[in-house]
Structures are given as C-alpha cells and as structure tokens.
Amino acid sequence: GSGSSLNLVSTFTLSAWLKQGPGGNSAGTIVAKRVASNNWPYALFAVSNKLYLYKNSGADVSVNSTDSISATNWVHVVATRSGTAINFYIDGKIDSGGTKTLALGDSTATALLIGVQGVPPLQNYFNGLLDDVRIYNRALSTAEIQQLYRMGK
C-alpha cells in the first residue's frame, strides 16, 4: 500500500507472526518500504534466524537482534522505533541485546510491501508464512507488545 497512514518517519512499530519455511531465510523480507534499487527508507528482514532492520540510500546500514527467532515454529516478532532508538521483541520479550541506534530515511515516497521488497524485479521473498502483520505509527510499549503476543498465542 501507499496511503499516507503508512508514511512512517520517526516513530513506529512493525509486528508480525511468522513461521520460516524449510531452509530458513537468508534475507526474507517481512515489511519493506523501497524507492528503487539500493534505495529503501526501511526494511524488516529475517536473516539467518535473526531480525534485521535495514536502511539503504546507496549503502546498507542495519541493526539486528541478538536473540534468535525459531527456524521451525510460529514466532511473534516486533521492531519498534522511537527517534533513532530501535528495539526488537521476540515472543513478547525484549531482545537481550538492548536498544540499538539507527537513523532511518524518509518513507513518504514509497509503497509498503509485505513478504517481498523491491521495485521490479521483486526480490528477497519471505520463505515461509506471515500472519497478522501490523503497522503502528507509534512505538508500542512493552506491555502492549506482550498483550499482542498473548492474543496471538
């Protein structure tokens, strides 16, 4: 989609339930905003059983979770951003690596994609299943994230 409510600039939450397919994901897109080849304001990926939040405006810049996501079971994943502070949550628990820092780009000019990223040709398809993808224009609290996890269990 490309509605104005998806123009997430400084504060947001990306949330999804996922189950990786056989072989996992070397770069499986969960949610992405992309302008053109090698230019995206933000993208949430599953990479080798970790969560990554990327930005690229000519060169990749990313932060990743310290904790792993399941390679075989359904898992609830969340990334929050408030200013430059990024937090990952896996099954309602904040990542043991703590708060990361990443300045992201302006997301107003692009469509939001789920399970794939790019402008043709599309790439980095998510290998597996995605469900209940949610996008908020604010950083949810830990209590709210835990409630989402409990509701989806």
mmCIF file of C-alpha atoms in Angstrom:
data_model
loop_
_atom_site.group_PDB
_atom_site.id
_atom_site.type_symbol
_atom_site.label_atom_id
_atom_site.label_comp_id
_atom_site.label_asym_id
_atom_site.label_seq_id
_atom_site.Cartn_x
_atom_site.Cartn_y
_atom_site.Cartn_z
ATOM 1 C CA GLY A 1 0.000 0.000 0.000
ATOM 2 C CA SER A 2 0.954 3.618 -0.264
ATOM 3 C CA GLY A 3 -1.582 5.526 1.835
ATOM 4 C CA SER A 4 -0.409 8.438 3.949
ATOM 5 C CA SER A 5 -1.008 6.439 7.149
ATOM 6 C CA LEU A 6 1.926 4.224 6.069
ATOM 7 C CA ASN A 7 4.362 7.157 5.887
ATOM 8 C CA LEU A 8 6.320 6.201 8.985
ATOM 9 C CA VAL A 9 9.123 8.638 9.585
ATOM 10 C CA SER A 10 10.355 8.855 13.187
ATOM 11 C CA THR A 11 8.229 6.594 15.371
ATOM 12 C CA PHE A 12 6.625 3.267 14.523
ATOM 13 C CA THR A 13 6.083 -0.376 15.378
ATOM 14 C CA LEU A 14 6.244 -3.273 12.911
ATOM 15 C CA SER A 15 4.703 -6.503 14.185
ATOM 16 C CA ALA A 16 4.079 -9.923 12.619
ATOM 17 C CA TRP A 17 3.661 -13.599 13.289
ATOM 18 C CA LEU A 18 5.942 -15.705 11.133
ATOM 19 C CA LYS A 19 6.918 -19.293 10.514
ATOM 20 C CA GLN A 20 10.017 -19.824 8.431
ATOM 21 C CA GLY A 21 9.962 -22.404 5.657
ATOM 22 C CA PRO A 22 12.494 -25.205 5.176
ATOM 23 C CA GLY A 23 15.974 -23.758 4.917
ATOM 24 C CA GLY A 24 15.016 -20.560 6.753
ATOM 25 C CA ASN A 25 15.705 -17.158 5.246
ATOM 26 C CA SER A 26 18.967 -15.697 4.027
ATOM 27 C CA ALA A 27 17.207 -12.342 3.508
ATOM 28 C CA GLY A 28 13.464 -12.824 3.932
ATOM 29 C CA THR A 29 11.500 -9.590 3.835
ATOM 30 C CA ILE A 30 8.814 -9.142 6.480
ATOM 31 C CA VAL A 31 7.947 -5.474 5.752
ATOM 32 C CA ALA A 32 9.758 -3.005 3.474
ATOM 33 C CA LYS A 33 9.498 0.488 2.021
ATOM 34 C CA ARG A 34 11.546 0.806 -1.139
ATOM 35 C CA VAL A 35 12.102 3.571 -3.685
ATOM 36 C CA ALA A 36 14.398 1.924 -6.247
ATOM 37 C CA SER A 37 17.291 -0.476 -6.483
ATOM 38 C CA ASN A 38 19.554 0.052 -3.455
ATOM 39 C CA ASN A 39 17.364 2.776 -2.003
ATOM 40 C CA TRP A 40 14.897 1.981 0.754
ATOM 41 C CA PRO A 41 13.969 4.015 3.843
ATOM 42 C CA TYR A 42 13.491 0.878 5.996
ATOM 43 C CA ALA A 43 13.030 -2.860 5.736
ATOM 44 C CA LEU A 44 12.483 -5.529 8.400
ATOM 45 C CA PHE A 45 14.054 -8.863 7.445
ATOM 46 C CA ALA A 46 14.535 -12.338 8.874
ATOM 47 C CA VAL A 47 18.173 -13.213 8.160
ATOM 48 C CA SER A 48 19.768 -16.444 9.417
ATOM 49 C CA ASN A 49 17.281 -16.646 12.323
ATOM 50 C CA LYS A 50 17.813 -13.033 13.419
ATOM 51 C CA LEU A 51 15.731 -9.905 12.888
ATOM 52 C CA TYR A 52 17.338 -7.078 10.922
ATOM 53 C CA LEU A 53 16.135 -3.527 10.409
ATOM 54 C CA TYR A 54 17.842 -2.094 7.318
ATOM 55 C CA LYS A 55 18.061 1.220 5.585
ATOM 56 C CA ASN A 56 19.837 1.895 2.342
ATOM 57 C CA SER A 57 20.446 5.084 0.444
ATOM 58 C CA GLY A 58 23.366 3.763 -1.563
ATOM 59 C CA ALA A 59 24.911 1.537 1.120
ATOM 60 C CA ASP A 60 23.338 -0.939 3.558
ATOM 61 C CA VAL A 61 23.112 0.144 7.177
ATOM 62 C CA SER A 62 21.446 -2.191 9.646
ATOM 63 C CA VAL A 63 20.942 -3.288 13.220
ATOM 64 C CA ASN A 64 19.980 -6.811 14.223
ATOM 65 C CA SER A 65 18.553 -8.754 17.116
ATOM 66 C CA THR A 66 20.921 -10.567 19.443
ATOM 67 C CA ASP A 67 18.349 -13.263 20.160
ATOM 68 C CA SER A 68 17.343 -15.806 17.517
ATOM 69 C CA ILE A 69 13.924 -16.469 16.073
ATOM 70 C CA SER A 70 12.699 -20.034 15.704
ATOM 71 C CA ALA A 71 13.659 -21.776 12.497
ATOM 72 C CA THR A 72 10.635 -24.114 12.680
ATOM 73 C CA ASN A 73 7.856 -22.750 14.935
ATOM 74 C CA TRP A 74 5.478 -19.805 14.755
ATOM 75 C CA VAL A 75 7.052 -16.758 16.390
ATOM 76 C CA HIS A 76 5.822 -13.241 17.119
ATOM 77 C CA VAL A 77 8.323 -10.564 16.077
ATOM 78 C CA VAL A 78 8.261 -6.823 16.681
ATOM 79 C CA ALA A 79 10.549 -3.906 15.860
ATOM 80 C CA THR A 80 9.896 -0.503 17.410
ATOM 81 C CA ARG A 81 11.459 2.800 16.514
ATOM 82 C CA SER A 82 11.354 5.993 18.534
ATOM 83 C CA GLY A 83 13.688 8.637 17.136
ATOM 84 C CA THR A 84 16.865 6.672 16.409
ATOM 85 C CA ALA A 85 16.217 4.049 19.140
ATOM 86 C CA ILE A 86 15.363 0.583 17.780
ATOM 87 C CA ASN A 87 14.112 -2.311 19.919
ATOM 88 C CA PHE A 88 13.365 -5.871 18.851
ATOM 89 C CA TYR A 89 10.930 -8.194 20.623
ATOM 90 C CA ILE A 90 10.596 -11.945 20.090
ATOM 91 C CA ASP A 91 7.550 -13.718 21.553
ATOM 92 C CA GLY A 92 6.800 -10.745 23.807
ATOM 93 C CA LYS A 93 10.325 -10.469 25.257
ATOM 94 C CA ILE A 94 12.639 -7.581 24.558
ATOM 95 C CA ASP A 95 15.836 -8.622 22.795
ATOM 96 C CA SER A 96 18.711 -9.294 25.191
ATOM 97 C CA GLY A 97 20.952 -7.007 23.127
ATOM 98 C CA GLY A 98 19.025 -3.962 24.358
ATOM 99 C CA THR A 99 18.285 -0.784 22.439
ATOM 100 C CA LYS A 100 20.073 -0.283 19.113
ATOM 101 C CA THR A 101 20.550 3.003 17.264
ATOM 102 C CA LEU A 102 19.758 3.555 13.585
ATOM 103 C CA ALA A 103 18.785 6.726 11.746
ATOM 104 C CA LEU A 104 16.292 5.819 9.019
ATOM 105 C CA GLY A 105 15.238 7.677 5.893
ATOM 106 C CA ASP A 106 12.055 9.476 4.924
ATOM 107 C CA SER A 107 9.439 6.876 3.972
ATOM 108 C CA THR A 108 6.848 9.142 2.384
ATOM 109 C CA ALA A 109 7.643 8.481 -1.275
ATOM 110 C CA THR A 110 7.325 4.714 -1.472
ATOM 111 C CA ALA A 111 4.857 1.866 -1.306
ATOM 112 C CA LEU A 112 4.948 -0.505 1.639
ATOM 113 C CA LEU A 113 5.455 -4.173 0.742
ATOM 114 C CA ILE A 114 4.870 -7.290 2.843
ATOM 115 C CA GLY A 115 6.819 -10.506 2.301
ATOM 116 C CA VAL A 116 8.898 -9.080 -0.557
ATOM 117 C CA GLN A 117 10.886 -5.970 -1.331
ATOM 118 C CA GLY A 118 11.963 -4.064 -4.352
ATOM 119 C CA VAL A 119 10.705 -2.396 -7.423
ATOM 120 C CA PRO A 120 10.583 -4.783 -10.361
ATOM 121 C CA PRO A 121 12.281 -7.112 -10.240
ATOM 122 C CA LEU A 122 10.968 -8.018 -6.794
ATOM 123 C CA GLN A 123 13.371 -9.889 -4.532
ATOM 124 C CA ASN A 124 14.074 -11.250 -1.062
ATOM 125 C CA TYR A 125 10.760 -13.082 -0.792
ATOM 126 C CA PHE A 126 9.982 -14.350 2.695
ATOM 127 C CA ASN A 127 10.400 -18.135 2.749
ATOM 128 C CA GLY A 128 7.543 -19.312 4.953
ATOM 129 C CA LEU A 129 4.309 -17.935 6.318
ATOM 130 C CA LEU A 130 3.429 -14.440 7.545
ATOM 131 C CA ASP A 131 0.297 -13.627 9.523
ATOM 132 C CA ASP A 132 -1.265 -10.726 11.396
ATOM 133 C CA VAL A 133 1.176 -8.126 10.072
ATOM 134 C CA ARG A 134 0.565 -4.872 11.934
ATOM 135 C CA ILE A 135 1.988 -1.415 11.425
ATOM 136 C CA TYR A 136 1.593 1.322 14.021
ATOM 137 C CA ASN A 137 2.545 4.982 13.764
ATOM 138 C CA ARG A 138 3.922 4.913 17.315
ATOM 139 C CA ALA A 139 6.298 2.802 19.368
ATOM 140 C CA LEU A 140 4.189 0.335 21.351
ATOM 141 C CA SER A 141 5.078 -0.176 24.995
ATOM 142 C CA THR A 142 6.455 -3.484 26.270
ATOM 143 C CA ALA A 143 3.077 -4.174 27.927
ATOM 144 C CA GLU A 144 1.241 -3.599 24.632
ATOM 145 C CA ILE A 145 3.656 -5.892 22.778
ATOM 146 C CA GLN A 146 3.215 -8.611 25.395
ATOM 147 C CA GLN A 147 -0.561 -8.265 25.028
ATOM 148 C CA LEU A 148 -0.282 -8.712 21.234
ATOM 149 C CA TYR A 149 1.796 -11.832 21.797
ATOM 150 C CA ARG A 150 -0.703 -13.295 24.294
ATOM 151 C CA MET A 151 -3.638 -12.532 21.952
ATOM 152 C CA GLY A 152 -1.965 -14.403 19.096
ATOM 153 C CA LYS A 153 -0.779 -17.456 21.022
#
